[in-house]
Every structure is written in structure tokens, then in C-alpha cells.
XYZ file of C-alpha atoms in Angstrom:
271
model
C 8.566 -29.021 -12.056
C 9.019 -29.032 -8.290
C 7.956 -27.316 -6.020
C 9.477 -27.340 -2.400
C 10.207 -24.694 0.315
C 12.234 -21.878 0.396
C 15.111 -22.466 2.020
C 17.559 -19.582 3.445
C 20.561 -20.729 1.923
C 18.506 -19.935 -1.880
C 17.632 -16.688 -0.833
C 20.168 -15.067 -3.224
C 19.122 -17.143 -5.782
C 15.431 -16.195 -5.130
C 16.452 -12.556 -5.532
C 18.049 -12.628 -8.491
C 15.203 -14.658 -9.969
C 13.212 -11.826 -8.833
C 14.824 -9.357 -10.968
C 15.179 -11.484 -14.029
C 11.217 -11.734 -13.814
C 10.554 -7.785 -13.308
C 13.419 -6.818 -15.700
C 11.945 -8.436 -18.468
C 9.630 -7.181 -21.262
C 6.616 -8.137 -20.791
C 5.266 -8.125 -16.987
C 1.802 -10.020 -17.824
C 1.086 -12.499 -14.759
C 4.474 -13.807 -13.383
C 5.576 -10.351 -11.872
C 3.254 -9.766 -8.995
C 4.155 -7.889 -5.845
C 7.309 -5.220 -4.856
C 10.682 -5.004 -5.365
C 12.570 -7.533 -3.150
C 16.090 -8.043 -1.506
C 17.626 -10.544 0.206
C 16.997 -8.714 3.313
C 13.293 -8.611 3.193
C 13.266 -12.486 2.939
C 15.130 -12.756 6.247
C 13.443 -10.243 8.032
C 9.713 -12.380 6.353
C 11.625 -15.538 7.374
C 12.072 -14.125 11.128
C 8.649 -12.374 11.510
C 5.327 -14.095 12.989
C 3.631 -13.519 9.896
C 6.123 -16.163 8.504
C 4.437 -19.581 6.731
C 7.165 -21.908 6.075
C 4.916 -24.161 3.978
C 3.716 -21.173 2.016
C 7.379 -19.461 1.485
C 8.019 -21.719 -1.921
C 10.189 -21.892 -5.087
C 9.372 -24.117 -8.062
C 12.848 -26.496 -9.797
C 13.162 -27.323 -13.084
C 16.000 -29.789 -13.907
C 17.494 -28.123 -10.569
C 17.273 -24.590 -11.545
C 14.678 -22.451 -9.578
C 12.054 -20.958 -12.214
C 9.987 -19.660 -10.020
C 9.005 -18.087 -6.363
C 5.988 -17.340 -4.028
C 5.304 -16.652 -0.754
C 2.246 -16.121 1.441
C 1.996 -14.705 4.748
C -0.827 -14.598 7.565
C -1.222 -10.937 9.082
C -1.689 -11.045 12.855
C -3.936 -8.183 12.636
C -5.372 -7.329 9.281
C -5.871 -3.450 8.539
C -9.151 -1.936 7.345
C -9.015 -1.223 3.804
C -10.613 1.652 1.622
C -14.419 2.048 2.576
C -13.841 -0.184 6.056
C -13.291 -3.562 4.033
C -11.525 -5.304 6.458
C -8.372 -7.739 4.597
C -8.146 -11.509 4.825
C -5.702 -12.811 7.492
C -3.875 -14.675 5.343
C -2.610 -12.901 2.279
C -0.564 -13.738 -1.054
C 2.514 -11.263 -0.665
C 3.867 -11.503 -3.403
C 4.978 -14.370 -7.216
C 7.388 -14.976 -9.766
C 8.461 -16.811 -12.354
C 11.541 -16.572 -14.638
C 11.155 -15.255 -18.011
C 12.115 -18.327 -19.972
C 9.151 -20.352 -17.862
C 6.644 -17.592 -17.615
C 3.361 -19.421 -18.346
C 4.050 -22.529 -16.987
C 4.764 -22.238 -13.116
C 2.780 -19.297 -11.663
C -0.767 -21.686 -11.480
C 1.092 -24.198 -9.857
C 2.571 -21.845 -7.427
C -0.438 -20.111 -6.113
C -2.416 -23.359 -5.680
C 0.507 -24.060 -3.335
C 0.398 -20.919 -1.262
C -3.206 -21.294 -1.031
C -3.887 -24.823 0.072
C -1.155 -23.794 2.720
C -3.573 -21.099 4.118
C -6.281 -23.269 3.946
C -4.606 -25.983 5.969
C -4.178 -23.511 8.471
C -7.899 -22.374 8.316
C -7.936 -19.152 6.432
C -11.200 -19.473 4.247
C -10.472 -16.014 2.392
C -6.867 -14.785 0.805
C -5.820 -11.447 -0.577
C -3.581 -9.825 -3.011
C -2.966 -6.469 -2.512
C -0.012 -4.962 -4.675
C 1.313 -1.616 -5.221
C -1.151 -1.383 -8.299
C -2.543 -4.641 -10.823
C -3.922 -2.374 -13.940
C -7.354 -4.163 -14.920
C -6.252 -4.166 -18.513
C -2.971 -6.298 -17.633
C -2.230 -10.156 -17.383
C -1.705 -10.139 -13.952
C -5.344 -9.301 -13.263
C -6.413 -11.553 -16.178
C -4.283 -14.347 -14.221
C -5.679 -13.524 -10.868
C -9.195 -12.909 -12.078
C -8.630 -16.628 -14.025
C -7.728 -18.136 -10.530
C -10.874 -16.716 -8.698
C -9.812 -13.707 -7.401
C -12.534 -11.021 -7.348
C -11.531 -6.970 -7.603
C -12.452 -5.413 -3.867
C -10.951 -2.352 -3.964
C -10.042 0.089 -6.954
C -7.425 2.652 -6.454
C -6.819 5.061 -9.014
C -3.511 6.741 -10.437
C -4.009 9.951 -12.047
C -1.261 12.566 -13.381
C -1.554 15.914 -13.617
C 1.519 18.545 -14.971
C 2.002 21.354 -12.565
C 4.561 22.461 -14.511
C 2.449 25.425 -15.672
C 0.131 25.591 -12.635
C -1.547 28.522 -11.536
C -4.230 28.600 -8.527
C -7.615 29.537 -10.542
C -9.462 32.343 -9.440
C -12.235 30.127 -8.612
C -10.306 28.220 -6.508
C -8.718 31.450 -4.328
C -11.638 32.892 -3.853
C -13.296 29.511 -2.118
C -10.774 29.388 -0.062
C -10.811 33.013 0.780
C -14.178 32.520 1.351
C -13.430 29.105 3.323
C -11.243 31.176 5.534
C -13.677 33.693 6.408
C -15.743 30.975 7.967
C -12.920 30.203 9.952
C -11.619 27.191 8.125
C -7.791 27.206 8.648
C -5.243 25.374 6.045
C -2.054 24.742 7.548
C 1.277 22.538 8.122
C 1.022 19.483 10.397
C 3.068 19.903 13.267
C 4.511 17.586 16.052
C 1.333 19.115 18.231
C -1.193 17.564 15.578
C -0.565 14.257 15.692
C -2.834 13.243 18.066
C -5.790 14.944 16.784
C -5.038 13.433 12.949
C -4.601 9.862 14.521
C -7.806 10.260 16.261
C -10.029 11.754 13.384
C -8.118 9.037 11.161
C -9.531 6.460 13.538
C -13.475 8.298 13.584
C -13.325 8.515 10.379
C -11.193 6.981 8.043
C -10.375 3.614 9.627
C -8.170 2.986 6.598
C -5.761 5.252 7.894
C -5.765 4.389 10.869
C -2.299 3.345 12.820
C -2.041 0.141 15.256
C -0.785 0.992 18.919
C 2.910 0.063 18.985
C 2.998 -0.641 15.246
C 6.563 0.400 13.402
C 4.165 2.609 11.248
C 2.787 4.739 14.055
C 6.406 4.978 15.577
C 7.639 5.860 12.340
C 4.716 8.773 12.157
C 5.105 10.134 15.094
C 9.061 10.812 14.894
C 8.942 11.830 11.422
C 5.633 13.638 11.021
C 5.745 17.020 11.402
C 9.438 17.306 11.428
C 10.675 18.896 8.129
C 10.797 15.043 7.118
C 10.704 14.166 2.978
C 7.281 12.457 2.527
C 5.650 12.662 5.776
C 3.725 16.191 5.002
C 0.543 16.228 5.711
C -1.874 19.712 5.565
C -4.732 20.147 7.477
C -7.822 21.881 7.492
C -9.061 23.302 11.169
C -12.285 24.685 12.007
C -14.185 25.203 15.400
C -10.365 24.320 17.119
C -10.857 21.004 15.498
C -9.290 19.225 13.020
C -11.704 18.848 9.839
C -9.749 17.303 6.543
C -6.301 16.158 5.521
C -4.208 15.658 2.628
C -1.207 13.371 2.551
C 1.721 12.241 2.701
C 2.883 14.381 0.178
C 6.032 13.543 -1.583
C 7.929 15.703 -3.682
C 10.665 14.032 -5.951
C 14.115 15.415 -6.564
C 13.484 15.210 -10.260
C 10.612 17.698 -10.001
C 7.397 15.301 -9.839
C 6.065 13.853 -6.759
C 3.092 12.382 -5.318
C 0.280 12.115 -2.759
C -2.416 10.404 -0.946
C -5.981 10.494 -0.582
C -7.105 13.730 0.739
C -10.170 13.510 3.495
C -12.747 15.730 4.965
C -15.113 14.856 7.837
C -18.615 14.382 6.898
C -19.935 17.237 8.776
C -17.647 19.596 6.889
C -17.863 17.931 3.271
C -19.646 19.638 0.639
C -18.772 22.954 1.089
C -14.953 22.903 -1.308
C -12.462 21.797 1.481
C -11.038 19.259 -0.386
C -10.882 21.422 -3.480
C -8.946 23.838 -1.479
């Protein structure tokens, strides 16, 4: 097996290898990271968080088997509970079906003596989700990676959901003490991105990143999946839920909710 860099001419080829691996039956450890197009590998290829000598395929007999790529954030974002994220990072593996066991080692070493050659001590994975019962963590765990941060994925049928009576009457009662729940609008977004930076520095958005542009012109505006609602008390802003995305299908989804630590305790976040 070879292993040599990714050229741009094979990104097609690296796509489609891409969808053999997460198309087939069993994910196990050779189908880590998002869905890809050949887009997002020339957008990587153009961006500063580019490593040419970590952006890798693995040949065998002159068929590509297998893919990897590792990038170095400029400026790594805080994580859950302020852990701050390696510069450089593992974005993302695969190997073909028919090889799967035999090239994903091989490729990972790669990517990683890469960052270490350019002085990154530390690496991360982060994925959309790596269930601690599956081969990919058994894999990762195998190659030295240690479990950080947990985040948790949890279902619940509102199909037949009423508000308990419990539940109204706290925030009834919530209300009377002058805690407000309410729609974000265009007017609240600097007060969320500032309690967001006081508080929860995980949520936090760069200055002039394409995230806080992308907040701030679809926040607020009616736009599907950038919902947030907010609790107010004192003319302040005290807890948050969101984004909040509803599916066409009927099921949706949403992120950590947050309340201020001089207003926790008292059934905000229940509310």
C-alpha cells in the first residue's frame, strides 16, 4: 500500500471513495468524519488551515483504498466546559469497504507525524458523534486517543406532548418574578453574543468569523434553524435555548439550553 498526497486532479475519485466507505454496512473504524463533496476538498485545499503533507490517500495496485486529511485551525474554539481544542486536528478518514482493516492505522500515523513535523504536540478528533460502543472509538481509543468531551443524543416523542401542570405553573410562577420567555430578535443579538462570551465560551463566535456573519443575518429573522428563545430578567438576558430546528418530516432538533449561574436553580431551564 501507498500512501502519497492528495492531489486535485483525484478529488472525484476521493469522493466517491467516500461514499463507498459510509454506504456500506458496517461503519466500525474506517468511516470517521462528515459527509464530503468535491467542493469541500477545494475549498480545504484553498483555505489556511490546508496541510498538503497531511491531505493523503493510500494505492493499492493503483486503485485508491483509502483517504485522510488533517488540518491545523488558526484559532482553535473553546470546547464544552472551556476545554480549549488542539491546533492541529484530524478532520476527517476512510477506507474502502473491500480494504477496511488494513489502511486506516497506516493513514492516521501519516496525518499525525505531519502535525508533529510542524510542532503540534496534541491532535483532535472531533466528529458529528463517535458512539463509545462503536469501532471507531475502539480504533481511536486503540491509537491513543483519550475521550475529552461527551455529548449526549437523547430522543424524546412529542407526538403526544402536553405541557404538565407542574411545568405551567413554574413558569407562571417564573413569570411573576419577572422572568420573561421570548423569541430572539435582530435587537438581541448583541446581548446573547455577549452572555455567550461571559458565560459559555463554547458558544462563543470569533469577530469576523463566517459563523458570526452567518448569525447575525439569519438570527432572528424568521430563518429555519437559527431560533433561539430567551429568558430575560432584571432587562437582562438570563438563559437560552438553541438553535432549534424543526424538520419538514415532523421531528427536529436542538442545542444545549443555558442559564447564567446567578439565575440557575430556580426551573429556567425546565421552562
Amino acid at each position: 500500500m501507498q500512501i502519497t498526497p492528495l492531489d486535485a486532479s483525484r478529488f472525484d475519485a476521493a469522493v466517491a471513495l467516500w461514499d463507498a466507505a459510509h454506504a456500506s454496512a458496517e461503519p466500525g473504524v474506517d468511516q470517521l468524519g462528515e459527509p464530503l463533496t468535491t467542493h469541500d476538498l477545494r475549498e480545504l485545499a484553498q483555505s489556511n488551515r490546508h496541510v498538503s503533507e497531511a491531505t493523503i490517500v493510500a494505492d493499492d495496485q493503483g486503485a485508491m483504498v483509502g483517504v485522510a486529511w488533517g488540518v491545523v485551525e488558526q484559532e482553535p474554539d473553546f470546547g464544552i466546559d472551556d476545554y480549549r481544542h488542539a491546533a492541529g486536528q484530524l478532520a476527517a478518514i476512510a477506507v474502502h469497504p473491500e480494504h477496511q482493516g488494513q489502511g486506516a492505522r497506516s493513514l492516521l500515523s501519516r496525518v499525525e507525524a505531519a502535525m508533529r513535523e510542524r510542532g503540534h504536540l496534541a491532535i483532535d478528533y472531533t466528529p458529528c458523534a463517535v458512539p463509545v460502543d462503536s469501532g471507531a472509538y475502539r480504533f481511536l481509543n486503540s491509537c491513543g486517543y483519550n475521550a475529552v468531551l461527551y455529548v449526549y443524543h437523547i430522543y424524546h416523542d412529542l407526538s403526544r406532548f402536553e405541557l404538565t401542570s407542574d411545568v405551567a405553573s413554574l413558569r407562571q410562577r417564573l413569570e411573576a418574578e419577572g422572568v420573561i420567555f421570548r423569541w430572539l430578535e435582530p435587537s438581541d443579538h448583541d446581548a446573547l453574543l455577549d452572555m455567550w462570551r461571559e458565560h459559555f465560551p463554547y458558544w462563543s463566535l470569533r469577530e469576523g468569523s463566517e459563523e458570526l456573519d452567518d448569525f447575525r443575518n439569519r438570527a432572528g429573522h424568521g430563518t429555519w434553524g437559527f431560533r433561539y428563545l430567551l429568558a430575560e430578567a432584571d432587562e437582562r438576558l438570563v438563559g437560552f435555548i438553541g438553535d432549534i430546528w424543526p424538520e419538514p418530516g415532523g421531528e427536529g432538533s436542538f442545542t444545549s439550553p443555558g442559564v447564567i449561574p446567578a439565575f440557575r436553580g430556580r426551573g429556567i431551564g425546565t421552562v
